[in-house]
Coordinates of C-alpha atoms in Angstrom, one line a residue:
M1024 CA -51.0 25.0 -57.5
L1025 CA -54.1 26.0 -55.0
K1026 CA -52.4 24.8 -51.4
R1027 CA -49.2 27.3 -53.1
I1028 CA -52.0 30.1 -53.3
L1029 CA -53.2 29.2 -50.1
A1030 CA -49.9 29.2 -48.3
V1031 CA -48.8 32.5 -49.9
L1032 CA -52.0 34.2 -48.5
A1033 CA -51.8 32.6 -45.1
L1034 CA -48.6 33.8 -44.9
F1035 CA -49.8 37.5 -46.4
V1036 CA -52.6 37.1 -43.7
L1037 CA -50.0 36.5 -40.7
A1038 CA -47.4 39.4 -42.1
A1039 CA -50.4 41.9 -41.8
A1040 CA -51.2 40.8 -38.5
G1041 CA -48.0 41.0 -36.9
F1042 CA -47.6 44.0 -39.0
V1043 CA -50.8 45.2 -37.2
A1044 CA -50.1 43.9 -33.8
W1045 CA -46.5 45.8 -34.2
Q1046 CA -48.6 49.2 -35.3
G1047 CA -50.6 48.4 -32.4
H1048 CA -47.9 48.0 -29.8
R1049 CA -45.7 51.3 -31.2
F1050 CA -48.7 53.0 -30.8
L1051 CA -49.4 52.1 -26.7
T1052 CA -45.6 52.5 -26.2
T1053 CA -44.6 55.1 -27.7
Q1054 CA -45.0 59.0 -26.7
P1055 CA -45.7 61.5 -29.0
E1056 CA -42.9 63.9 -28.6
T1057 CA -40.0 63.7 -26.4
P1058 CA -39.4 65.3 -24.0
G1059 CA -43.3 66.2 -23.7
R1060 CA -44.9 69.3 -23.3
D1061 CA -48.0 70.3 -20.9
V1062 CA -51.4 71.1 -22.8
R1063 CA -54.4 71.4 -20.8
V1064 CA -57.6 70.4 -22.4
Q1065 CA -61.3 70.7 -21.6
I1066 CA -63.5 67.5 -21.3
E1067 CA -67.5 68.9 -21.5
Q1068 CA -70.2 67.2 -20.3
G1069 CA -71.6 64.9 -23.4
M1070 CA -68.6 65.1 -25.3
G1071 CA -68.3 61.9 -27.8
F1072 CA -65.1 59.8 -27.9
E1073 CA -64.6 60.9 -31.3
Q1074 CA -64.8 64.4 -31.2
I1075 CA -62.5 63.8 -27.5
A1076 CA -60.0 61.8 -29.6
G1077 CA -59.8 64.6 -32.5
M1078 CA -59.2 66.9 -30.2
L1079 CA -56.3 65.2 -28.4
H1080 CA -54.8 64.7 -31.7
K1081 CA -55.2 68.1 -32.6
E1082 CA -53.4 69.3 -29.6
G1083 CA -50.6 66.4 -30.3
V1084 CA -51.6 64.4 -27.6
V1085 CA -52.2 61.5 -29.2
T1086 CA -50.9 60.1 -32.5
D1087 CA -53.5 58.6 -34.0
P1088 CA -57.2 59.0 -32.8
F1089 CA -58.6 55.9 -34.8
A1090 CA -55.9 53.8 -32.7
F1091 CA -57.1 56.1 -29.5
K1092 CA -60.0 54.9 -30.3
L1093 CA -59.8 51.4 -30.5
L1094 CA -57.6 51.4 -27.7
A1095 CA -60.5 52.8 -25.4
R1096 CA -63.0 50.3 -27.0
Y1097 CA -61.2 47.3 -26.3
S1098 CA -60.8 48.2 -22.8
G1099 CA -63.9 49.4 -21.9
Q1100 CA -63.1 52.7 -21.0
D1101 CA -64.5 55.2 -23.9
V1102 CA -67.7 55.6 -22.0
R1103 CA -65.8 56.2 -18.6
L1104 CA -64.4 59.5 -19.4
K1105 CA -65.4 62.3 -16.9
A1106 CA -65.8 66.1 -17.7
G1107 CA -63.1 68.8 -16.3
E1108 CA -60.1 70.6 -17.3
Y1109 CA -57.3 68.3 -17.7
Q1110 CA -53.3 69.1 -17.6
L1111 CA -52.0 66.3 -20.0
N1112 CA -48.9 66.0 -21.6
T1113 CA -47.5 64.6 -24.9
G1114 CA -44.8 62.8 -23.2
L1115 CA -47.3 60.6 -21.9
T1116 CA -48.6 56.8 -23.3
P1117 CA -51.9 56.8 -25.1
Q1118 CA -52.7 54.3 -21.9
K1119 CA -51.5 57.1 -19.8
V1120 CA -54.0 59.8 -21.0
L1121 CA -56.8 57.5 -21.0
D1122 CA -56.0 56.9 -17.6
L1123 CA -55.9 60.7 -16.3
L1124 CA -59.4 61.1 -18.4
V1125 CA -61.0 58.0 -16.9
S1126 CA -59.6 58.8 -13.3
G1127 CA -61.6 62.2 -13.2
Q1128 CA -58.6 63.9 -12.1
A1129 CA -59.1 67.0 -13.5
I1130 CA -57.4 70.3 -12.6
L1131 CA -58.5 71.8 -9.3
Y1132 CA -58.7 75.4 -8.5
K1133 CA -58.6 77.2 -5.2
V1134 CA -61.1 79.5 -3.5
S1135 CA -59.7 80.5 -0.2
V1136 CA -62.6 82.5 1.5
P1137 CA -61.6 84.3 4.4
E1138 CA -63.8 84.9 7.9
G1139 CA -65.4 88.0 7.7
L1140 CA -66.6 89.0 4.3
T1141 CA -69.8 89.8 3.1
L1142 CA -71.7 88.0 0.8
R1143 CA -70.7 90.3 -1.9
Q1144 CA -67.2 90.4 -1.1
I1145 CA -67.0 86.4 -1.4
A1146 CA -69.3 87.0 -5.3
R1147 CA -66.7 88.9 -6.0
L1148 CA -63.3 86.6 -5.1
V1149 CA -65.3 83.9 -7.0
E1150 CA -65.5 85.8 -10.0
Q1151 CA -61.9 87.1 -9.7
A1152 CA -61.0 83.1 -9.6
G1153 CA -63.2 82.3 -12.8
M1154 CA -66.2 80.3 -11.0
G1155 CA -68.3 82.4 -12.6
S1156 CA -69.8 86.0 -12.3
A1157 CA -70.4 87.9 -8.9
E1158 CA -73.7 88.6 -10.4
S1159 CA -74.5 84.9 -10.3
F1160 CA -73.2 83.9 -7.2
V1161 CA -75.3 86.7 -5.7
K1162 CA -78.7 85.1 -7.3
L1163 CA -77.8 81.6 -6.3
A1164 CA -77.3 83.0 -2.8
R1165 CA -80.7 84.0 -2.8
D1166 CA -82.2 81.1 -4.4
P1167 CA -85.2 79.9 -2.2
E1168 CA -84.5 75.9 -3.3
I1169 CA -81.1 75.7 -2.5
L1170 CA -81.6 77.9 1.0
A1171 CA -84.5 75.3 1.5
K1172 CA -81.7 72.2 0.8
Y1173 CA -79.3 73.2 3.5
G1174 CA -82.0 74.3 5.8
V1175 CA -80.9 78.5 5.8
P1176 CA -83.8 80.2 7.6
A1177 CA -83.6 82.9 5.5
Q1178 CA -84.0 84.6 2.4
S1179 CA -80.2 85.0 1.9
A1180 CA -77.4 83.1 2.5
E1181 CA -75.5 86.0 4.2
G1182 CA -73.9 84.2 7.1
F1183 CA -74.0 80.8 6.3
L1184 CA -71.2 80.6 3.8
F1185 CA -68.8 79.2 5.7
P1186 CA -64.9 80.2 5.3
E1187 CA -62.4 77.9 4.0
T1188 CA -60.2 76.8 1.3
Y1189 CA -61.9 75.1 -1.4
R1190 CA -61.1 73.6 -4.4
F1191 CA -63.4 73.3 -7.7
T1192 CA -63.0 72.1 -11.0
R1193 CA -63.7 74.8 -13.6
K1194 CA -65.8 74.9 -16.7
P1195 CA -66.3 77.6 -19.5
G1196 CA -69.5 79.2 -19.0
S1197 CA -70.7 77.7 -15.6
D1198 CA -72.0 79.2 -12.9
P1199 CA -71.2 79.3 -9.4
R1200 CA -73.5 77.1 -8.0
Q1201 CA -70.8 74.6 -6.8
V1202 CA -69.4 77.1 -5.0
V1203 CA -72.5 78.2 -2.8
E1204 CA -73.6 74.8 -2.3
A1205 CA -70.1 73.7 -1.0
M1206 CA -70.2 76.6 1.1
L1207 CA -73.9 75.8 2.8
G1208 CA -72.8 72.4 3.1
Q1209 CA -69.5 73.0 4.8
F1210 CA -71.6 75.0 7.1
Q1211 CA -74.1 72.4 8.1
K1212 CA -70.9 70.3 9.0
T1213 CA -69.8 72.6 11.2
L1214 CA -72.9 73.1 13.5
P1215 CA -72.4 69.6 15.2
K1216 CA -68.8 70.8 16.2
V1217 CA -70.4 74.5 17.2
W1218 CA -73.2 73.0 19.2
P1219 CA -72.7 69.1 20.1
Q1220 CA -75.7 68.9 22.0
G1221 CA -77.7 69.6 18.8
A1222 CA -77.9 73.2 16.6
P1223 CA -80.8 75.1 16.8
D1224 CA -83.0 75.8 14.1
G1225 CA -85.3 78.4 12.4
K1226 CA -84.9 82.2 14.5
A1227 CA -82.6 80.7 17.1
L1228 CA -80.2 79.9 14.6
F1229 CA -80.4 83.2 12.5
D1230 CA -80.2 85.0 15.8
A1231 CA -77.1 83.0 16.7
V1232 CA -75.2 83.5 13.0
T1233 CA -76.6 87.3 13.2
L1234 CA -74.7 87.7 16.7
A1235 CA -71.3 85.6 15.4
S1236 CA -70.9 87.8 12.6
I1237 CA -71.2 90.9 14.5
V1238 CA -68.8 89.3 16.7
E1239 CA -66.5 88.4 14.2
K1240 CA -66.5 92.0 12.7
E1241 CA -65.5 93.9 16.3
T1242 CA -62.6 91.6 16.6
G1243 CA -59.4 89.6 15.2
Q1244 CA -58.5 87.7 18.5
S1245 CA -59.4 84.5 18.8
G1246 CA -59.3 84.8 22.8
E1247 CA -61.8 88.2 22.9
R1248 CA -64.5 86.5 21.0
G1249 CA -66.3 84.8 23.6
K1250 CA -66.1 88.2 26.1
I1251 CA -67.1 90.6 23.4
A1252 CA -70.4 87.7 22.5
G1253 CA -70.6 88.4 26.3
V1254 CA -71.0 91.7 26.0
F1255 CA -73.4 91.8 23.5
A1256 CA -75.5 89.1 25.3
N1257 CA -75.5 91.1 28.2
R1258 CA -76.5 94.3 26.4
L1259 CA -79.6 92.4 25.0
A1260 CA -80.6 90.9 28.6
K1261 CA -80.4 94.4 29.7
K1262 CA -82.2 95.8 26.4
M1263 CA -79.8 98.3 25.7
L1264 CA -78.5 99.6 22.4
L1265 CA -75.8 97.1 20.7
Q1266 CA -74.4 100.1 19.6
T1267 CA -71.7 98.3 17.3
D1268 CA -70.1 100.6 14.3
P1269 CA -69.7 97.3 11.9
T1270 CA -73.6 97.2 11.6
I1271 CA -73.9 100.4 10.5
I1272 CA -71.3 100.3 8.2
Y1273 CA -73.1 97.0 6.5
G1274 CA -76.2 98.6 6.5
L1275 CA -74.8 101.5 4.1
G1276 CA -73.2 99.4 1.3
E1277 CA -71.5 100.6 -1.3
K1278 CA -72.0 104.2 -0.2
F1279 CA -69.6 103.5 3.2
D1280 CA -66.4 105.2 1.9
G1281 CA -64.4 104.5 4.7
N1282 CA -65.2 107.5 7.2
L1283 CA -67.9 106.6 9.8
K1284 CA -69.7 110.2 10.7
R1285 CA -71.9 111.4 13.5
A1286 CA -75.0 111.5 10.9
H1287 CA -74.2 107.9 10.4
L1288 CA -74.8 107.2 13.7
D1289 CA -77.7 109.0 14.0
D1290 CA -79.4 107.6 11.0
P1291 CA -83.0 105.7 12.2
K1292 CA -83.5 105.0 8.3
N1293 CA -80.6 102.8 8.1
L1294 CA -82.3 99.2 9.9
Y1295 CA -78.5 98.2 10.7
N1296 CA -78.0 101.3 12.7
T1297 CA -77.4 99.6 16.1
Y1298 CA -77.1 102.9 17.9
Q1299 CA -80.9 103.6 16.9
H1300 CA -82.8 100.6 16.5
P1301 CA -82.7 98.0 19.6
G1302 CA -82.0 94.2 19.5
L1303 CA -79.8 92.8 16.9
P1304 CA -79.5 94.0 13.0
P1305 CA -82.1 92.3 10.7
G1306 CA -79.6 89.8 9.6
P1307 CA -76.3 88.7 9.4
I1308 CA -73.5 91.2 8.4
C1309 CA -70.5 89.3 7.2
N1310 CA -69.9 85.3 7.3
P1311 CA -68.7 84.3 10.8
G1312 CA -65.7 81.4 11.4
M1313 CA -65.8 79.0 13.6
E1314 CA -64.5 80.5 16.4
A1315 CA -67.2 83.6 16.1
L1316 CA -70.1 81.1 15.9
K1317 CA -68.5 79.2 19.2
A1318 CA -68.4 82.7 20.9
A1319 CA -72.1 83.5 19.8
A1320 CA -73.2 79.8 20.8
S1321 CA -71.8 80.1 24.2
P1322 CA -70.5 83.7 25.1
E1323 CA -68.2 84.3 27.9
A1324 CA -69.9 84.9 31.4
H1325 CA -69.3 87.8 32.8
D1326 CA -70.4 91.5 33.8
Y1327 CA -68.9 93.6 31.2
L1328 CA -71.0 96.1 29.1
Y1329 CA -68.6 98.0 27.2
F1330 CA -65.8 97.5 25.1
V1331 CA -63.1 99.8 23.5
S1332 CA -60.4 99.5 21.1
K1333 CA -56.3 99.5 22.8
N1334 CA -55.0 100.5 18.8
D1335 CA -52.9 96.8 18.9
G1336 CA -56.3 94.8 18.2
S1337 CA -57.2 93.9 21.6
H1338 CA -59.6 95.5 23.5
Q1339 CA -60.2 97.5 27.3
F1340 CA -63.3 96.0 28.3
S1341 CA -65.7 97.9 31.2
K1342 CA -68.7 97.2 33.4
T1343 CA -70.0 100.8 34.0
L1344 CA -70.0 103.8 31.7
D1345 CA -67.6 105.8 33.6
E1346 CA -65.3 103.3 33.4
H1347 CA -65.9 102.8 29.5
N1348 CA -65.6 107.2 29.1
S1349 CA -62.3 107.1 30.8
A1350 CA -61.3 104.1 28.5
V1351 CA -62.1 105.9 26.0
A1352 CA -60.6 108.9 27.2
K1353 CA -57.2 107.1 27.8
F1354 CA -57.3 105.1 24.2
Q1355 CA -59.1 106.7 21.6
L1356 CA -59.1 110.8 22.3
K1357 CA -55.9 111.3 23.3
R1358 CA -54.7 109.2 20.1
G1359 CA -52.3 111.2 18.0
K1360 CA -52.1 113.9 20.8

């Protein structure tokens, strides 16, 4: 009688084990929905696995949060999940979902920063991309610890935020520190390409970046940048005023309405007014790209002291004031007549 009871119990245990194994296999290989639908989930830093499993169940990504937890614990993946925003699908198997969360392949958001933008313009662009507020970006770009970390010889990152296309993970409520540091880090990586023999530091680097920022704003043509840098280098060497409009516009800031007036050129209170103040302006007026930096590092050697727009994106260069006045009359004063 006892043997029969034990035999029945053994059969029951085997049947139960078989059922559990079958259920486990079914869980591992079954897609919650067919066809699946895309679901975005946010894994926050410090989130417990049980909370994550519950969220995935609520979103329909897994059918059994307890079984999903056992799967993760059995495979040792329950402590390896990475924070971030993920694009999942209810048509994925539990193991595939787990693999994605462990891989850290979170959604990346693109932030494209063109050459020649100011710090504040970049801040607004970053805010529009959902990477943090413009105010926070500006504050971080003036943080002494961050600036020191990346060797910025100034009180602001203006000029040192390298224009590039970046990709970042986006977290709710996060500050744009990763954007500021990525841009400053990229600037550091460009230095050996601009100065193969070794980049300057301190004031020499600051002055080079300031000159590069002016070159960046004066022309969009790559072939002219070295020549324009040479004009400014010649004027600085002769202690001539730079007399460049973009510096005045930068100094006006939000007050500039798009119309540069004679009064602006005559105003000595604008410290960026290079018609009134000799030498370089107090600092960079935008964030220059690689070609402008190279031009400032190695200005073209020539005798030109002036240039004027030809209204087609290019410039007419002159060696004397008489030549320059003739060029102005030809390309500017007669425009529209």
